[in-house]
Short mmCIF file of C-alpha atoms in Angstrom, two decimals:
data_model
loop_
_atom_site.label_atom_id
_atom_site.label_comp_id
_atom_site.label_asym_id
_atom_site.label_seq_id
_atom_site.Cartn_x
_atom_site.Cartn_y
_atom_site.Cartn_z
CA MET A 1288 29.31 143.68 24.69
CA LYS A 1289 27.95 141.39 26.25
CA PRO A 1290 27.21 137.70 25.28
CA THR A 1291 24.28 136.16 24.41
CA LEU A 1292 22.50 132.43 25.13
CA LEU A 1293 21.33 130.34 22.51
CA VAL A 1294 19.17 127.68 23.67
CA LEU A 1295 18.72 124.32 21.59
CA ALA A 1296 14.68 123.35 21.89
CA ALA A 1297 13.67 121.89 19.10
CA GLY A 1298 14.12 118.46 19.87
CA MET A 1299 11.55 115.68 19.44
CA GLY A 1300 11.23 114.68 23.06
CA SER A 1301 11.29 110.92 21.74
CA ARG A 1302 12.03 109.68 25.37
CA TYR A 1303 10.56 111.82 27.06
CA GLY A 1304 7.13 111.35 25.29
CA GLY A 1305 6.80 115.35 25.50
CA VAL A 1306 7.26 118.35 24.72
CA LYS A 1307 9.30 118.55 27.86
CA GLN A 1308 10.83 121.95 26.66
CA ILE A 1309 8.45 123.74 27.82
CA ASP A 1310 6.87 120.99 30.97
CA ALA A 1311 5.79 122.46 34.26
CA VAL A 1312 8.37 121.83 36.73
CA GLY A 1313 8.13 125.42 39.42
CA LYS A 1314 6.50 126.58 41.88
CA ASN A 1315 5.15 129.13 39.41
CA ASP A 1316 4.31 126.45 36.70
CA GLU A 1317 7.80 127.78 35.25
CA CYS A 1318 9.45 125.60 33.05
CA LEU A 1319 13.81 124.42 33.09
CA LEU A 1320 14.56 126.98 31.02
CA ASP A 1321 12.65 130.24 32.75
CA PHE A 1322 15.82 129.29 35.29
CA ALA A 1323 18.32 129.19 32.73
CA ALA A 1324 17.23 132.05 31.54
CA TYR A 1325 17.24 133.66 35.33
CA ASP A 1326 21.02 132.73 35.81
CA ALA A 1327 22.38 133.60 32.60
CA LYS A 1328 20.51 137.62 33.53
CA LYS A 1329 21.87 137.28 36.22
CA CYS A 1330 25.39 136.26 35.30
CA GLY A 1331 25.98 138.97 32.89
CA PHE A 1332 23.92 137.36 29.50
CA GLY A 1333 22.41 140.42 27.47
CA LYS A 1334 20.13 138.17 25.31
CA VAL A 1335 18.47 134.63 25.18
CA VAL A 1336 17.41 132.86 21.27
CA TYR A 1337 15.71 129.92 21.36
CA ILE A 1338 15.56 127.31 19.00
CA ILE A 1339 12.51 125.87 17.89
CA ARG A 1340 9.75 123.98 16.10
CA LYS A 1341 6.96 125.71 14.75
CA ASP A 1342 4.46 123.79 15.61
CA ILE A 1343 5.22 123.81 19.00
CA GLU A 1344 5.18 127.60 18.46
CA LYS A 1345 1.67 128.65 20.41
CA ASP A 1346 2.54 126.61 23.59
CA PHE A 1347 5.77 127.56 23.31
CA ARG A 1348 4.54 131.53 23.47
CA GLU A 1349 2.27 130.74 26.25
CA ARG A 1350 4.25 128.09 28.80
CA LEU A 1351 7.69 130.39 28.45
CA PHE A 1352 8.89 132.92 26.18
CA ASP A 1353 5.98 135.10 27.04
CA ARG A 1354 6.68 135.47 30.27
CA VAL A 1355 10.40 135.36 29.56
CA ALA A 1356 10.44 137.95 27.17
CA ARG A 1357 8.75 140.79 29.64
CA ASN A 1358 12.26 140.12 31.89
CA PHE A 1359 14.79 139.47 29.11
CA ASN A 1360 15.32 140.81 26.24
CA ALA A 1361 14.64 137.67 23.93
CA GLU A 1362 13.73 136.36 20.17
CA TYR A 1363 13.51 132.95 18.98
CA VAL A 1364 14.53 130.93 15.36
CA PHE A 1365 12.77 127.83 13.75
CA GLN A 1366 14.74 124.61 13.08
CA THR A 1367 13.10 123.16 10.54
CA PRO A 1368 14.12 119.49 8.13
CA THR A 1369 13.89 122.17 4.73
CA ALA A 1370 16.12 124.73 6.57
CA LEU A 1371 19.49 125.22 4.77
CA LEU A 1372 18.90 123.44 1.85
CA SER A 1373 18.47 123.79 -1.74
CA GLU A 1374 15.87 122.62 -3.78
CA SER A 1375 17.95 119.60 -4.61
CA GLU A 1376 18.97 118.59 -1.51
CA GLN A 1377 15.71 119.12 -0.11
CA LYS A 1378 14.10 116.17 -2.67
CA GLN A 1379 17.24 114.56 -2.00
CA ALA A 1380 16.25 114.88 1.94
CA ALA A 1381 12.30 113.88 0.91
CA GLU A 1382 12.05 111.07 3.88
CA ARG A 1383 13.42 113.14 6.71
CA THR A 1384 10.91 114.22 9.28
CA LYS A 1385 12.66 115.67 11.95
CA PRO A 1386 15.58 118.24 12.05
CA TRP A 1387 18.91 117.55 11.37
CA GLY A 1388 20.55 118.04 14.76
CA THR A 1389 22.42 120.02 16.90
CA ILE A 1390 24.74 122.22 14.84
CA HIS A 1391 21.88 122.54 12.08
CA ALA A 1392 19.79 124.27 14.77
CA VAL A 1393 22.92 126.48 15.92
CA LEU A 1394 22.96 127.17 12.01
CA CYS A 1395 19.29 128.29 11.83
CA ALA A 1396 20.27 130.63 14.30
CA LYS A 1397 22.83 132.70 12.44
CA GLU A 1398 21.21 135.49 11.55
CA ALA A 1399 19.96 136.39 15.63
CA ILE A 1400 23.49 136.12 16.81
CA HIS A 1401 26.33 138.90 16.09
CA GLU A 1402 28.35 138.66 19.69
CA PRO A 1403 30.02 135.78 21.25
CA PHE A 1404 27.39 133.48 22.27
CA ALA A 1405 26.77 130.34 24.69
CA VAL A 1406 24.35 126.95 23.38
CA ILE A 1407 22.61 124.90 25.75
CA ASN A 1408 20.49 122.35 25.70
CA ALA A 1409 16.20 122.68 27.06
CA ASP A 1410 16.40 119.84 29.25
CA ASP A 1411 19.54 120.03 31.38
CA TYR A 1412 20.16 121.99 34.21
CA TYR A 1413 23.54 123.59 33.90
CA GLY A 1414 23.78 125.70 37.49
CA ARG A 1415 24.50 129.23 38.39
CA ALA A 1416 27.98 128.82 38.18
CA ALA A 1417 28.27 127.45 34.61
CA PHE A 1418 27.28 130.08 33.30
CA GLU A 1419 28.89 133.07 35.26
CA THR A 1420 32.34 131.33 34.08
CA LEU A 1421 31.15 130.97 30.31
CA GLY A 1422 29.22 135.37 30.80
CA ASP A 1423 32.78 136.06 32.12
CA TYR A 1424 34.70 134.59 30.07
CA LEU A 1425 32.49 135.44 27.05
CA SER A 1426 32.58 138.97 27.69
CA SER A 1427 36.45 139.17 27.25
CA ILE A 1428 36.78 138.20 23.92
CA ASN A 1429 36.09 139.94 20.45
CA ASN A 1430 33.66 138.34 17.97
CA ASP A 1431 36.64 137.09 15.64
CA CYS A 1432 38.49 135.16 18.47
CA THR A 1433 39.90 131.48 17.49
CA GLU A 1434 39.63 130.91 21.24
CA HIS A 1435 36.13 129.13 22.47
CA ALA A 1436 34.72 127.43 25.71
CA MET A 1437 33.23 124.57 27.04
CA VAL A 1438 31.91 124.13 30.52
CA GLY A 1439 33.12 120.09 31.33
CA TYR A 1440 30.72 117.99 33.64
CA ILE A 1441 31.76 114.61 35.36
CA LEU A 1442 30.81 111.61 33.75
CA GLY A 1443 29.37 110.57 37.28
CA ASN A 1444 27.31 114.04 38.00
CA THR A 1445 25.75 113.86 34.56
CA MET A 1446 23.62 110.03 35.09
CA SER A 1447 20.11 109.48 34.62
CA ARG A 1448 18.28 105.99 37.34
CA ASN A 1449 16.22 105.70 34.47
CA GLY A 1450 17.71 105.44 31.16
CA SER A 1451 20.74 105.74 28.72
CA VAL A 1452 22.34 109.23 28.43
CA SER A 1453 23.97 110.43 25.90
CA ARG A 1454 27.41 112.33 26.48
CA GLY A 1455 30.45 113.61 24.75
CA VAL A 1456 32.68 111.87 26.37
CA ALA A 1457 36.05 114.70 26.48
CA GLN A 1458 40.33 114.19 26.22
CA THR A 1459 42.04 117.08 27.54
CA GLU A 1460 45.22 118.59 27.14
CA GLY A 1461 46.68 121.58 29.45
CA GLY A 1462 43.51 123.03 29.78
CA TYR A 1463 42.26 122.37 26.57
CA LEU A 1464 40.30 120.43 24.35
CA LYS A 1465 41.91 117.89 22.28
CA SER A 1466 38.32 115.98 21.29
CA ILE A 1467 35.04 114.88 21.84
CA VAL A 1468 33.72 111.20 21.08
CA GLU A 1469 30.27 111.15 21.25
CA ASN A 1470 28.91 108.70 23.25
CA THR A 1471 24.38 107.65 22.62
CA LYS A 1472 24.21 105.55 25.18
CA ILE A 1473 25.87 105.49 29.06
CA TYR A 1474 23.87 103.57 31.72
CA TYR A 1475 24.27 102.70 35.00
CA THR A 1476 24.13 98.22 34.84
CA GLY A 1477 21.07 96.17 36.64
CA GLU A 1478 17.74 95.29 35.46
CA HIS A 1479 16.29 98.63 36.78
CA PHE A 1480 19.44 100.91 36.53
CA GLU A 1481 20.19 100.26 40.30
CA GLY A 1482 24.31 99.16 39.69
CA ASN A 1483 26.90 101.57 40.73
CA GLU A 1484 28.97 100.07 37.29
CA ILE A 1485 28.93 102.37 34.64
CA ILE A 1486 28.84 101.40 30.84
CA SER A 1487 29.02 102.84 27.09
CA GLU A 1488 27.88 100.95 24.44
CA LEU A 1489 30.10 102.32 21.61
CA ASP A 1490 30.87 101.24 17.78
CA GLY A 1491 29.16 98.23 18.61
CA LYS A 1492 31.10 97.14 21.82
CA THR A 1493 30.68 97.48 25.80
CA VAL A 1494 33.07 100.07 27.36
CA PRO A 1495 33.31 100.45 30.88
CA MET A 1496 33.64 103.55 31.91
CA THR A 1497 35.09 105.26 35.14
CA GLY A 1498 32.15 108.09 35.98
CA LYS A 1499 35.07 110.29 36.34
CA GLU A 1500 35.65 111.27 32.32
CA THR A 1501 35.07 114.90 31.67
CA VAL A 1502 31.82 114.78 29.59
CA SER A 1503 30.07 117.81 26.99
CA MET A 1504 26.27 118.55 28.03
CA ASN A 1505 26.34 120.91 24.90
CA LEU A 1506 27.28 124.19 27.38
CA PHE A 1507 29.78 126.08 24.78
CA GLY A 1508 30.85 129.47 24.21
CA PHE A 1509 31.80 130.59 20.66
CA SER A 1510 32.62 133.92 19.15
CA PRO A 1511 30.78 134.49 15.76
CA LYS A 1512 34.00 133.64 14.59
CA ALA A 1513 33.30 129.83 14.53
CA PHE A 1514 30.43 130.25 12.61
CA GLU A 1515 32.81 129.63 9.71
CA GLY A 1516 33.83 126.36 10.90
CA PHE A 1517 30.03 125.15 11.55
CA GLU A 1518 29.07 125.94 8.12
CA GLU A 1519 32.04 124.08 6.62
CA TYR A 1520 31.11 120.98 8.81
CA TRP A 1521 27.53 120.73 7.61
CA ALA A 1522 28.25 121.63 3.77
CA ASN A 1523 30.41 118.30 4.14
CA PHE A 1524 27.99 116.62 6.00
CA LYS A 1525 25.31 117.00 3.58
CA LYS A 1526 27.56 115.48 0.96
CA THR A 1527 27.51 112.36 2.94
CA SER A 1528 23.53 111.79 4.90
CA LEU A 1529 21.09 113.73 3.50
CA ALA A 1530 19.46 109.95 2.63
CA LEU A 1531 20.47 109.00 5.60
CA PRO A 1532 16.43 109.64 7.72
CA LYS A 1533 18.78 109.31 11.33
CA ALA A 1534 21.30 111.19 10.64
CA GLU A 1535 22.14 114.47 12.72
CA ALA A 1536 25.04 116.96 12.36
CA LEU A 1537 25.99 117.35 16.11
CA LEU A 1538 27.35 120.74 17.76
CA PRO A 1539 29.95 118.52 19.75
CA VAL A 1540 31.75 117.10 16.73
CA ALA A 1541 31.76 120.40 14.60
CA ALA A 1542 33.66 121.24 18.34
CA SER A 1543 36.23 119.33 17.76
CA ASP A 1544 36.68 119.48 14.05
CA ILE A 1545 37.71 123.18 14.62
CA ILE A 1546 40.45 122.16 16.56
CA LYS A 1547 41.23 118.75 14.27
CA ASN A 1548 41.34 121.36 10.93
CA GLY A 1549 43.18 123.75 13.33
CA GLU A 1550 40.78 126.29 12.82
CA GLY A 1551 40.53 127.32 16.68
CA LYS A 1552 41.16 126.03 19.92
CA ILE A 1553 39.01 125.19 23.18
CA LYS A 1554 39.55 126.30 26.16
CA VAL A 1555 37.45 123.67 29.15
CA PHE A 1556 36.62 124.32 32.23
CA THR A 1557 34.86 122.11 34.50
CA SER A 1558 32.04 122.25 36.47
CA ASP A 1559 31.86 119.89 39.74
CA GLU A 1560 27.29 120.84 39.36
CA SER A 1561 25.75 117.57 39.68
CA TRP A 1562 23.36 117.53 36.80
CA PHE A 1563 19.49 116.66 36.02
CA GLY A 1564 17.06 116.87 33.43
CA MET A 1565 14.30 115.72 31.58
CA THR A 1566 15.63 112.75 29.55
CA TYR A 1567 12.26 110.66 30.75
CA PRO A 1568 8.90 111.00 31.94
CA GLU A 1569 10.46 109.87 35.95
CA ASP A 1570 12.90 112.64 35.69
CA LYS A 1571 10.41 115.24 35.67
CA GLN A 1572 9.90 114.88 39.53
CA VAL A 1573 13.30 114.55 40.22
CA VAL A 1574 13.67 117.67 38.58
CA LYS A 1575 10.68 119.51 40.54
CA ASP A 1576 12.11 117.76 43.54
CA GLU A 1577 15.35 119.45 43.35
CA ILE A 1578 14.28 122.90 41.65
CA ALA A 1579 12.13 123.37 45.18
CA LYS A 1580 15.25 122.80 47.39
CA LYS A 1581 17.17 125.35 45.72
CA ILE A 1582 13.97 127.53 46.72
CA ALA A 1583 14.01 126.32 50.15
CA ALA A 1584 17.90 126.98 50.42
CA GLY A 1585 16.85 130.81 48.96
CA TYR A 1586 18.95 130.17 45.68
CA TYR A 1587 15.96 131.05 43.70
CA PRO A 1588 12.85 133.26 44.97
CA GLU A 1589 9.86 131.42 45.40
CA LYS A 1590 8.32 133.79 42.31
CA LEU A 1591 11.30 134.16 39.54
CA TRP A 1592 9.99 136.62 37.71
CA GLU A 1593 8.57 140.41 38.56
CA LYS A 1594 5.91 140.37 36.12
#
């Protein structure tokens, strides 16, 4: 059974200032997501499912989806602020103007997932080796497997010089995940982030980081069994957070709950790839340059898709 790639592409792009999911970075106007789909297909994935907002559907189809769908089994689903909420819950959340975070996005795609699946962000470059690792693992498990997976990255390889980043800092033991603590503001020191020290602002405190920590980039692999834990997490989240306009139901937290509740394990693979991605407008040129280097080295063809 070939696994599915699930792409979280409904983010608002508030720091980037636009719809970064479909911004062109390749030589033939390919998006970062073109390269993810290309790598996934090359590594044995059978399908890609995108989670998007309704308001970007037209641009999404024209600038990415129709091209990918001509070359790969692809579909998309919508994430909206009212999805997975009853009428009474929608009233409680009346002030909400954006979707509810990554676990909400994953649950919005549940009906499109019938096999083990990997989850990625739309604005991060993960590297082909990570897709190969997860593709091999997910191809080896069945739909009821309770041993899931994560590809972790080294914090120092995932930083931006253009501002802070959000990373889930992982604790592991014996090759398995113990916990993830979401650090929503990690940055280099210095007025223009030019320093070499790394700081995290966590729970009102300034915490120094070594740069060697294993972090989650939302690159997980799950069997469909994980949906049971995700739905439990979402139900509990709704009980406390519907009236909070900025609350987010986060995938790393829900993944940690699977472990904490004794519902399964998460095997951790580690990648030494250097991250690049589209968090800030200034990142776009960095991404274009890195993609161009990979094309020049023969890692990617000049023209990614045949049609």
